[in-house]
Coordinates of C-alpha atoms in Angstrom, one line a residue:
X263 CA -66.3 -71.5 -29.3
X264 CA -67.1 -70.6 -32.7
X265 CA -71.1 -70.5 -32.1
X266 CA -71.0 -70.5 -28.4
X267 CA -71.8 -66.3 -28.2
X268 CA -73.7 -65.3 -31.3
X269 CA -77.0 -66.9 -30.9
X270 CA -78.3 -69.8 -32.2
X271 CA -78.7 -69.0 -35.6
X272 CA -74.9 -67.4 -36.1
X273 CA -71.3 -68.2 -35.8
X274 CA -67.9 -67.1 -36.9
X275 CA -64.5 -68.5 -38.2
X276 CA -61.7 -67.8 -36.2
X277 CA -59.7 -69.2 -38.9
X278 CA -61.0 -67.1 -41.7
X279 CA -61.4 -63.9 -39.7
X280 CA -57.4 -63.7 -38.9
X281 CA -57.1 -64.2 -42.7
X282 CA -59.2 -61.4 -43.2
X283 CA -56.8 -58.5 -42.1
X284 CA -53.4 -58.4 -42.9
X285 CA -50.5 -60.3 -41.4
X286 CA -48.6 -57.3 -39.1
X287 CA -52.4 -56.3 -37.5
X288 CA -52.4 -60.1 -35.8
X289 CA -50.4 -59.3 -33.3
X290 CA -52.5 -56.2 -31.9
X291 CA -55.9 -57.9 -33.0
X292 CA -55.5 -61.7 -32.5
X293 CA -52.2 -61.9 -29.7
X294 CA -51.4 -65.9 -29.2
X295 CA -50.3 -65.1 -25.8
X296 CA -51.2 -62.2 -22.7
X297 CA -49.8 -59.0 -23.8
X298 CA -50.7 -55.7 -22.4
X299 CA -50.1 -53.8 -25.6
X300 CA -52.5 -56.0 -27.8
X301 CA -56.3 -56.1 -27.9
X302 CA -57.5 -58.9 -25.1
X303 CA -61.0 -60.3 -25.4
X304 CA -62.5 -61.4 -22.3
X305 CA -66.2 -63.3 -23.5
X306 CA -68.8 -65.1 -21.3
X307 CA -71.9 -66.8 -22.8
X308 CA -75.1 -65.1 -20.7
X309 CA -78.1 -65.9 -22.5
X310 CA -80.3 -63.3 -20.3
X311 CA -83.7 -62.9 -21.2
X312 CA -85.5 -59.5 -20.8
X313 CA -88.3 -57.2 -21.9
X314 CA -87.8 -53.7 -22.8
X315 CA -91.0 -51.5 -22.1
X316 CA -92.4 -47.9 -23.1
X317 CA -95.2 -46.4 -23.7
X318 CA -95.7 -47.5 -27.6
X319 CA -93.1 -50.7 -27.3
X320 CA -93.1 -54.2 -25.2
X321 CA -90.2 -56.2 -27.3
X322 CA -88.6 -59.2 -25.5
X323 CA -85.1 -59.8 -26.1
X324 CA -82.1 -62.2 -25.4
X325 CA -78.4 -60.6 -24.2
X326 CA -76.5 -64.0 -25.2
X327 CA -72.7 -63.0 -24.4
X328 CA -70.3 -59.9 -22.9
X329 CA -67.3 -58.8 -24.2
X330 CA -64.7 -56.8 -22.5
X331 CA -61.5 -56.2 -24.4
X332 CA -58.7 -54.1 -23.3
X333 CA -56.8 -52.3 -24.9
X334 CA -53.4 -50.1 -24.8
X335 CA -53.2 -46.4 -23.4
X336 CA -55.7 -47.6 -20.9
X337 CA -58.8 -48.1 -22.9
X338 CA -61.3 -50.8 -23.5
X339 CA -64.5 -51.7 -24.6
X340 CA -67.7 -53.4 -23.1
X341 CA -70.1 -55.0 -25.9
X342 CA -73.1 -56.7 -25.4
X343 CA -75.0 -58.9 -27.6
X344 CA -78.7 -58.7 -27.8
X345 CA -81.5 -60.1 -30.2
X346 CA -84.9 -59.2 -30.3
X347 CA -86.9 -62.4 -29.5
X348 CA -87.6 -63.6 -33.6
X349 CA -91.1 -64.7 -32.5
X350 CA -92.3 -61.4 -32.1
X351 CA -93.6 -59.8 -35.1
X352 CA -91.5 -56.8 -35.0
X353 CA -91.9 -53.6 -37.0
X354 CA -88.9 -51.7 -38.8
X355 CA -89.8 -48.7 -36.4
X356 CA -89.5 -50.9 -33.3
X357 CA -86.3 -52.4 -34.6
X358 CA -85.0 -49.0 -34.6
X359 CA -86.3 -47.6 -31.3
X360 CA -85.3 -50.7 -29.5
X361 CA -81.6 -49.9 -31.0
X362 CA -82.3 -46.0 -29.8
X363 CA -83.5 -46.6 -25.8
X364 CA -80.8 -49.5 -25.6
X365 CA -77.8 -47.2 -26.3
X366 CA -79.3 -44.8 -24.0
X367 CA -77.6 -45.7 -20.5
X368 CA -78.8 -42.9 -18.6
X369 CA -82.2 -40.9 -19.1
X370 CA -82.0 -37.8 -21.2
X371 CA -85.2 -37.0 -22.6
X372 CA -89.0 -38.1 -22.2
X373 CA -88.7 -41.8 -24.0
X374 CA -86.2 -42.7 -21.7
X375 CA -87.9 -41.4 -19.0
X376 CA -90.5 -43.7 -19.7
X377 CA -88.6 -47.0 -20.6
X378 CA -87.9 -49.8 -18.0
X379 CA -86.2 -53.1 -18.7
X380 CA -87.8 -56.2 -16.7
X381 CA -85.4 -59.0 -16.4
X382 CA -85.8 -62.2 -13.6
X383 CA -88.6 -59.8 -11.6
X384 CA -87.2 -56.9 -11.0
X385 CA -87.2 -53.7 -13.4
X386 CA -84.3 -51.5 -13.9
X387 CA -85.5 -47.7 -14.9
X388 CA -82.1 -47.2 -16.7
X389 CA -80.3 -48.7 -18.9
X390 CA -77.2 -48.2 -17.1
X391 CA -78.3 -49.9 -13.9
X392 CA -79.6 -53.1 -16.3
X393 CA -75.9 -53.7 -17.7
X394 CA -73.9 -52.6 -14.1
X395 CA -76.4 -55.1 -12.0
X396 CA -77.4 -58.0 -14.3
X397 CA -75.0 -58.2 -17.4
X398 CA -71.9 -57.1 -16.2
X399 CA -72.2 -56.7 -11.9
X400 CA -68.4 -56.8 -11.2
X401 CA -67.1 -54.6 -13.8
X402 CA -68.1 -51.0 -12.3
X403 CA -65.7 -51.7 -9.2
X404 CA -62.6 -51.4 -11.9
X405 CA -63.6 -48.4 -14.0
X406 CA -61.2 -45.7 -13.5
X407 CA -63.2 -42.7 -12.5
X408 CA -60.3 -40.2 -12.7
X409 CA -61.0 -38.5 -15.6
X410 CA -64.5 -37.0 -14.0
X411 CA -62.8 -35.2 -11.2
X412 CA -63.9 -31.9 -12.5
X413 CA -67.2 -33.1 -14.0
X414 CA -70.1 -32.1 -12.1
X415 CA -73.1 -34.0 -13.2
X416 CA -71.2 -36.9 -15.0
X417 CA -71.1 -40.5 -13.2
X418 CA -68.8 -43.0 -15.1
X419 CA -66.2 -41.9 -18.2
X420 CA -68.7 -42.7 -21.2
X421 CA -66.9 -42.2 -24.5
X422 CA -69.8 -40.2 -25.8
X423 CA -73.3 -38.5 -23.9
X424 CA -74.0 -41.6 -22.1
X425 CA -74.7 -43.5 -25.2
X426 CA -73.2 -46.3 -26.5
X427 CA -72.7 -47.5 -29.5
X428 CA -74.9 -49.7 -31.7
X429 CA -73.4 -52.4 -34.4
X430 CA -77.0 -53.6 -35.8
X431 CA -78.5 -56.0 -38.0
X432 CA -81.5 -55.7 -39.8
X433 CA -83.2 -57.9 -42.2
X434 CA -86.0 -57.2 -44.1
X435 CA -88.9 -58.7 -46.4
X436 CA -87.3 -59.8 -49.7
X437 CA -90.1 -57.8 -51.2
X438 CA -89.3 -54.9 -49.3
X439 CA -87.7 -51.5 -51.2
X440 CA -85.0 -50.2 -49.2
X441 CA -85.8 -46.6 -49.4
X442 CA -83.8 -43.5 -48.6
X443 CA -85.9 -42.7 -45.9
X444 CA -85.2 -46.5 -44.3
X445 CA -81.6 -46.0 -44.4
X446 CA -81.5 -42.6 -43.4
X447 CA -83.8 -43.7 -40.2
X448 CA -81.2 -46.3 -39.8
X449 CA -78.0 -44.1 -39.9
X450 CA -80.0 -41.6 -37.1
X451 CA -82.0 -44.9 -35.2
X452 CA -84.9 -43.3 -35.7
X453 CA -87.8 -44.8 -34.0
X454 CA -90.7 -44.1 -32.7
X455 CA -91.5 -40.9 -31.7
X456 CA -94.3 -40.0 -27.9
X457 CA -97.6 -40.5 -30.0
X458 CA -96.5 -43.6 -31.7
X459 CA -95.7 -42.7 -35.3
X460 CA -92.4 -42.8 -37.0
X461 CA -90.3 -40.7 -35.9
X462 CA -88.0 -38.9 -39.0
X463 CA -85.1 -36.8 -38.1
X464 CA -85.8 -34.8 -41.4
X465 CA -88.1 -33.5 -43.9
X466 CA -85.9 -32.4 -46.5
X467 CA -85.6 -35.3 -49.0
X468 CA -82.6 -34.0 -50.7
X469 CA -81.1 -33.5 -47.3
X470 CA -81.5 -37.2 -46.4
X471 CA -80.4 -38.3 -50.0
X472 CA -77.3 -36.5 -49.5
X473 CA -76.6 -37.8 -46.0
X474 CA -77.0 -41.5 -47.5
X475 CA -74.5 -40.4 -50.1
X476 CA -71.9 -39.2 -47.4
X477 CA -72.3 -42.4 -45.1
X478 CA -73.8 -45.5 -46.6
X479 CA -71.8 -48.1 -48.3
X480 CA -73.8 -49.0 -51.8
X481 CA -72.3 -51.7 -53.2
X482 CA -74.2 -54.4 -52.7
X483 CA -77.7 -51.5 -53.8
X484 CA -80.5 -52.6 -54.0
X485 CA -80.4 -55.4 -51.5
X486 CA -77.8 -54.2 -49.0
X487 CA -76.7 -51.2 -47.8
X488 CA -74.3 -50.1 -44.6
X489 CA -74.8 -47.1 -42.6
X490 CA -72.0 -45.7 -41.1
X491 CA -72.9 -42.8 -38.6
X492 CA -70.6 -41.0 -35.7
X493 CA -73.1 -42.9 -33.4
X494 CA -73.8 -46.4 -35.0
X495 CA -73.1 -49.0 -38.0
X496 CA -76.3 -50.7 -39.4
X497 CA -76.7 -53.1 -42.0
X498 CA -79.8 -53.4 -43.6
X499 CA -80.2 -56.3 -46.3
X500 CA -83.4 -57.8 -47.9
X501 CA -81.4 -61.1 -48.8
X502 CA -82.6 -64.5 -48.4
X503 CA -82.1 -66.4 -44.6
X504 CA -78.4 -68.3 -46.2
X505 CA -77.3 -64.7 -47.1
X506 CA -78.6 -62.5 -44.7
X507 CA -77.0 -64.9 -42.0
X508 CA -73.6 -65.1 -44.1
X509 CA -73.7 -61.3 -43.5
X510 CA -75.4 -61.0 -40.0
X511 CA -71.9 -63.1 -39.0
X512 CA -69.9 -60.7 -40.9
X513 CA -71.4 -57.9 -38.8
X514 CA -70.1 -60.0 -35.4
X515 CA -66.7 -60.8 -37.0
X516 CA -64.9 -59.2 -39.5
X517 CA -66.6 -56.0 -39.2
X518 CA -66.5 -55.6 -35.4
X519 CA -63.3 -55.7 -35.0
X520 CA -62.6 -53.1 -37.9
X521 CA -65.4 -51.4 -36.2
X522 CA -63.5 -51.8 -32.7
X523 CA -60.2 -50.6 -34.0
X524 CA -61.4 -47.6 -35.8
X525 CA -63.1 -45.9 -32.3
X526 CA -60.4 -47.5 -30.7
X527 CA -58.0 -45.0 -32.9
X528 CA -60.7 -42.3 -32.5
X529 CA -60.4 -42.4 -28.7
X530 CA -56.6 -42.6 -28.1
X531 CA -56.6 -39.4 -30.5
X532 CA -58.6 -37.6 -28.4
X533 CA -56.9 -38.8 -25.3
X534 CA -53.7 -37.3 -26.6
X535 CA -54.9 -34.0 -27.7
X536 CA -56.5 -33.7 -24.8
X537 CA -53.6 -34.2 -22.8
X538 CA -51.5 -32.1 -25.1
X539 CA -53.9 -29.4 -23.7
X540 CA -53.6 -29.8 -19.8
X541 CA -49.9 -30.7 -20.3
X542 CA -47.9 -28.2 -17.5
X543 CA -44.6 -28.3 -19.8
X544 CA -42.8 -25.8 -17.5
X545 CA -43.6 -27.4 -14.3
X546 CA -44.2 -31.1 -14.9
X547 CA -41.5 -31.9 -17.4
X548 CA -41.8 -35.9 -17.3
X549 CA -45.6 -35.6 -18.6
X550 CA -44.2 -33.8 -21.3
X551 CA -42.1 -37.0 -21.7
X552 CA -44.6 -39.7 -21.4
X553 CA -46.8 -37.4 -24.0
X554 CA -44.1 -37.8 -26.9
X555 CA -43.4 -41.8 -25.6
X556 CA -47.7 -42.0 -26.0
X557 CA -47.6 -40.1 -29.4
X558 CA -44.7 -42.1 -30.7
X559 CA -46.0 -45.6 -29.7
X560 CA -49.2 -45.3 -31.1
X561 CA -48.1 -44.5 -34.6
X562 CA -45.8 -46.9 -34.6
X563 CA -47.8 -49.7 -33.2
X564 CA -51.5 -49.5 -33.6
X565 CA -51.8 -46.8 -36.4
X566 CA -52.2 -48.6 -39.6
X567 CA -53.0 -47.4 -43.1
X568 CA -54.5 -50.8 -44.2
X569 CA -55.4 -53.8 -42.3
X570 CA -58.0 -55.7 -44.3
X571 CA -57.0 -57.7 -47.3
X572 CA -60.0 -57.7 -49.2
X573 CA -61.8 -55.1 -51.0
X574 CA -64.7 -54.8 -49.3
X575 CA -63.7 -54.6 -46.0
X576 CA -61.2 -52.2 -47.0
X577 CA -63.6 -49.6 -48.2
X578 CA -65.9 -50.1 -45.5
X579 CA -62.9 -49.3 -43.0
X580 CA -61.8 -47.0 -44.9
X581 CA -66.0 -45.3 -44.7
X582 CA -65.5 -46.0 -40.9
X583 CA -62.1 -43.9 -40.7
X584 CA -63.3 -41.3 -43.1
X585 CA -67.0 -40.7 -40.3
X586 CA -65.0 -40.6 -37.5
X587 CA -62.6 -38.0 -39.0
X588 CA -59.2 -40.1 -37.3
X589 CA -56.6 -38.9 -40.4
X590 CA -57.7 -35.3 -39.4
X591 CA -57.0 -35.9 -35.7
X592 CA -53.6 -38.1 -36.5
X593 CA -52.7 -35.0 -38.3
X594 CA -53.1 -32.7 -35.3
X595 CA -51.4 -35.3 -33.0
X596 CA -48.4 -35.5 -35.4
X597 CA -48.3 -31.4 -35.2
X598 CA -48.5 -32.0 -31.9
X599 CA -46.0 -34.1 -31.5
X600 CA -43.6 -31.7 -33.9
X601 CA -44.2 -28.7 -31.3
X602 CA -43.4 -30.9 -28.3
X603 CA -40.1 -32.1 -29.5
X604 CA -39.4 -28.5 -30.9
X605 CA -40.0 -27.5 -27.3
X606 CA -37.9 -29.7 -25.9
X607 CA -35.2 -29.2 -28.2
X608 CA -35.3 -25.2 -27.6
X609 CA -35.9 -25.9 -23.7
X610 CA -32.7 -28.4 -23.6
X611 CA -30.6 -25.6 -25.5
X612 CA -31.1 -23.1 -23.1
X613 CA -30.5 -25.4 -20.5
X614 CA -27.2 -26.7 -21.8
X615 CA -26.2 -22.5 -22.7
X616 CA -26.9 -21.4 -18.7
X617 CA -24.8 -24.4 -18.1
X618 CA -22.2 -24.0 -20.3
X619 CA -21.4 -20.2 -18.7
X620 CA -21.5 -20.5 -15.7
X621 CA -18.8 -23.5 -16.2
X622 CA -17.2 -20.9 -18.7
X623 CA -17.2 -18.0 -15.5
X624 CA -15.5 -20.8 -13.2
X625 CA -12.9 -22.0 -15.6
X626 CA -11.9 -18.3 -16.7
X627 CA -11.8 -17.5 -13.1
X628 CA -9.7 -20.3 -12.1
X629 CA -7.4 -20.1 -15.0
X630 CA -6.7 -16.3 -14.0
X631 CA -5.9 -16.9 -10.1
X632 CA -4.5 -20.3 -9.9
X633 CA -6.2 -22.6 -7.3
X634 CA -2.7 -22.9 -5.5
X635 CA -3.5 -19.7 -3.4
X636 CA -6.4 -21.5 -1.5
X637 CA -5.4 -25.5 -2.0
X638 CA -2.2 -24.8 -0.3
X639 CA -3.9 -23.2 2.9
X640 CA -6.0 -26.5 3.0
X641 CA -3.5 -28.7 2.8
X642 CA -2.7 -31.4 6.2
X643 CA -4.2 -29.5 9.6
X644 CA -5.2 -26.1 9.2
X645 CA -7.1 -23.5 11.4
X646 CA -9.7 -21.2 9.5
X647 CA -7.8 -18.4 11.4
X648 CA -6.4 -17.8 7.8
X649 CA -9.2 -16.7 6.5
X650 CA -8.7 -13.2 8.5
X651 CA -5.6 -12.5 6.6
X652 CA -7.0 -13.2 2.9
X653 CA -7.4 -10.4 0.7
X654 CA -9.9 -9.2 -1.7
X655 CA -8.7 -11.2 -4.4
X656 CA -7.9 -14.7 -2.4
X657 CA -11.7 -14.7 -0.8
X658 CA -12.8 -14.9 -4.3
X659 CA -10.5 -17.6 -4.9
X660 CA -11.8 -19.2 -2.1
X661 CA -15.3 -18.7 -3.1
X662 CA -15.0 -20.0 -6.5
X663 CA -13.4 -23.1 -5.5
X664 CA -16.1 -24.2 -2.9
X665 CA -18.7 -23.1 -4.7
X666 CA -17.6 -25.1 -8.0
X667 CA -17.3 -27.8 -5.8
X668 CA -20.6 -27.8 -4.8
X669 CA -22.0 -27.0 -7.9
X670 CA -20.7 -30.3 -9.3
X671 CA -21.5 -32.4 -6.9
X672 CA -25.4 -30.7 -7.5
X673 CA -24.8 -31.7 -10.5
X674 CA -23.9 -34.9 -10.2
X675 CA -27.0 -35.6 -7.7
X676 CA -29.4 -34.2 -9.9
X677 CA -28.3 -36.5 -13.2
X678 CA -28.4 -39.7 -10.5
X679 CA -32.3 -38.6 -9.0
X680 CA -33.5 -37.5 -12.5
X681 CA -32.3 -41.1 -13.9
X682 CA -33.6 -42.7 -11.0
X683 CA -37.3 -41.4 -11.2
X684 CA -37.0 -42.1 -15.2
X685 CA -36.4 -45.7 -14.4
X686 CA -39.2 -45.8 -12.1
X687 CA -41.2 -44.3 -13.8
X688 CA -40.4 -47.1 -17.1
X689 CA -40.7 -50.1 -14.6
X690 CA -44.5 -49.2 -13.4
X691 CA -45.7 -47.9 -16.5
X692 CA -44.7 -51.6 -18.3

């Protein structure tokens, strides 16, 4: 199992990659048994080979496993994991624009449009149609579409512009600088551009010195270096073959699940603000519930400071959290979470004061006339003749005691239905 979905050249401990994060993250990354509120890895071997095409690029390449792993709050992830064929003699700039058209899953501008992927005879224009028909055929039947009710031109919930995202490996010459233009081309996947050449998302060097400063991880310089962009993670090494596979397996264990757990954080933050937005909190009262049960769960459960045990991979999660800006969006979930229960807390009040008076009126009332005036009529057979000869002050009597009747049996009916929807409500969300 170990080297069953890496390639031939790679595997991974199972062993050594539990001890990697700390003990209380198990649970959530690594569950021992099915549980809908851990991470649950689904992986089948594939071993698909393909050929991606353009006008400047012809690279075969091998899709050797799938993984779908879902998560709490409804999310999950689909990764797949391809190699370019190593008999090819592949240029840096190909590396990169193979990276760059295989994240792209639908066409949005002129080298997509003129990328197909051949695979078993039959070429897929888009990316999208190559991982829906071939890679993964049955999995499009179970992707909840609900969110793109109001969308008009979007086709499937992508997390981001109908990219995904890319965890690559690179390795290069031993005798190779790794410049600041390579790793900034990494961090953007910049490729090749429609004539052919390399294609640089800058010009400024300063301006690509200070990007590497903000989101590569040096500290392995000159030989290795991480990129860590909003869009991708790229390691690009010059190591010897021992090494550079030591850290290509790093890149498919350790790191992809600190990868994994870092968007998965980012994504469940922006599924609650989000819903903190379209929240109806006058109307629909038990959203307003489930919000503060979400917000609650997740930092209890899933939001952890630290998870890795070793340096390294604690700065490098640490660069991952800092990109994706997830403290700055736990802060505005936990304001969030403040307002809501400050809303709830003033709405409750003013609930319990309306309450509380009109109980007060009937009480006074009652205390002033007596109920004796009315029970007594009521009392054995009666005819509602005797209503004719009540006065002013005995139909008010009357009044108050049927209609504090029936207020408390409301009362009474609305506590019972309220609890009964909460319960239901409990026993299909779990």
């Amino acid at each position: 199992m170990e080297n069953r979905f890496y390639g031939p050249n790679n595997r991974i401990s199972h062993r050594d990659m539990e001890r990697y994060y700390l003990p209380f993250t198990n649970h959530v990354l690594f569950p021992n048994r099915e549980d809908p509120e851990a991470f649950r890895r689904l992986t089948k071997a594939l071993n698909i080979k393909a050929t991606l095409h353009s006008t400047q690029l012809h690279l075969e390449f091998t899709v050797y496993s799938v993984d779908i792993v879902l998560c709490p709050f409804n999310t999950g992830f689909l990764t797949i994991r391809t190699e370019i064929n190593p008999d090819q003699k592949v240029a840096y700039s190909q590396a990169l624009e193979f990276g760059d058209r295989m994240r792209h899953l639908q066409d949005t501008n002129k080298l997509d449009l003129n990328t197909v992927i051949e695979c078993n005879g039959c070429s897929y224009n888009e990316v999208e149609d190559f991982v829906f028909q071939v890679v993964t055929p049955r999995v499009l039947a179970f992707i909840d579409r609900s969110p793109m009710e109001g969308a008009h031109f979007e086709k499937l919930p992508f997390f981001m512009d109908e990219r995904m995202f890319v965890i690559g490996f690179c390795s290069l010459p031993e005798d190779c600088d790794i410049t600041v233009l390579h790793r900034y081309r990494a961090g953007r996947l910049d490729g090749i551009d429609l004539l052919g050449n390399a294609r640089v998302g800058a010009s400024h060097i300063p301006y690509m010195e200070h990007y590497c400063d903000k989101f590569e991880y040096d500290r392995w310089a000159p030989n290795t270096y991480y990129l860590t962009d909003e869009t991708n993670f790229i390691c690009l090494t010059r190591e010897k073959k021992e090494n550079s596979n030591r850290l290509a397996n790093q890149m498919y264990g350790e790191y992809y699940y600190g990868l994994m757990l870092n968007l998965f954080h980012r994504i469940v933050l922006l599924k609650l603000s989000i819903a903190y937005s379209q929240v109806q909190l006058e109307r629909k009262q038990e959203h307003t519930q489930d919000l503060i049960r979400d917000i609650t769960c997740f930092s209890a459960k899933y939001y952890f400071v630290e998870i890795v045990a070793q340096t390294q991979g604690r700065e490098i999660f640490h660069q991952l959290r800092n990109v994706y800006g997830n403290d700055e969006l736990f802060e505005d979930v936990k304001q969030t979470l403040n307002d809501l229960y400050k809303y709830q807390e003033t709405r409750t009040s003013k609930q319990s004061s309306y309450l509380l008076t009109i109980l007060t009126i009937y009480t006074v009332i009652s205390g002033i006339y007596g109920m004796n005036l009315v029970i007594e009529d009521l009392d054995g057979s009666f005819n509602w003749s005797f209503l004719m000869k009540y006065s002013a002050y005995q139909w008010i009597a009357f009044v108050v005691t049927f209609s504090g009747l029936a207020v408390a049996f409301l009362l009474v009916i609305g506590v019972l239905w309220q609890w009964g929807r909460d319960f239901i409500r409990r026993h299909n969300k779990n």
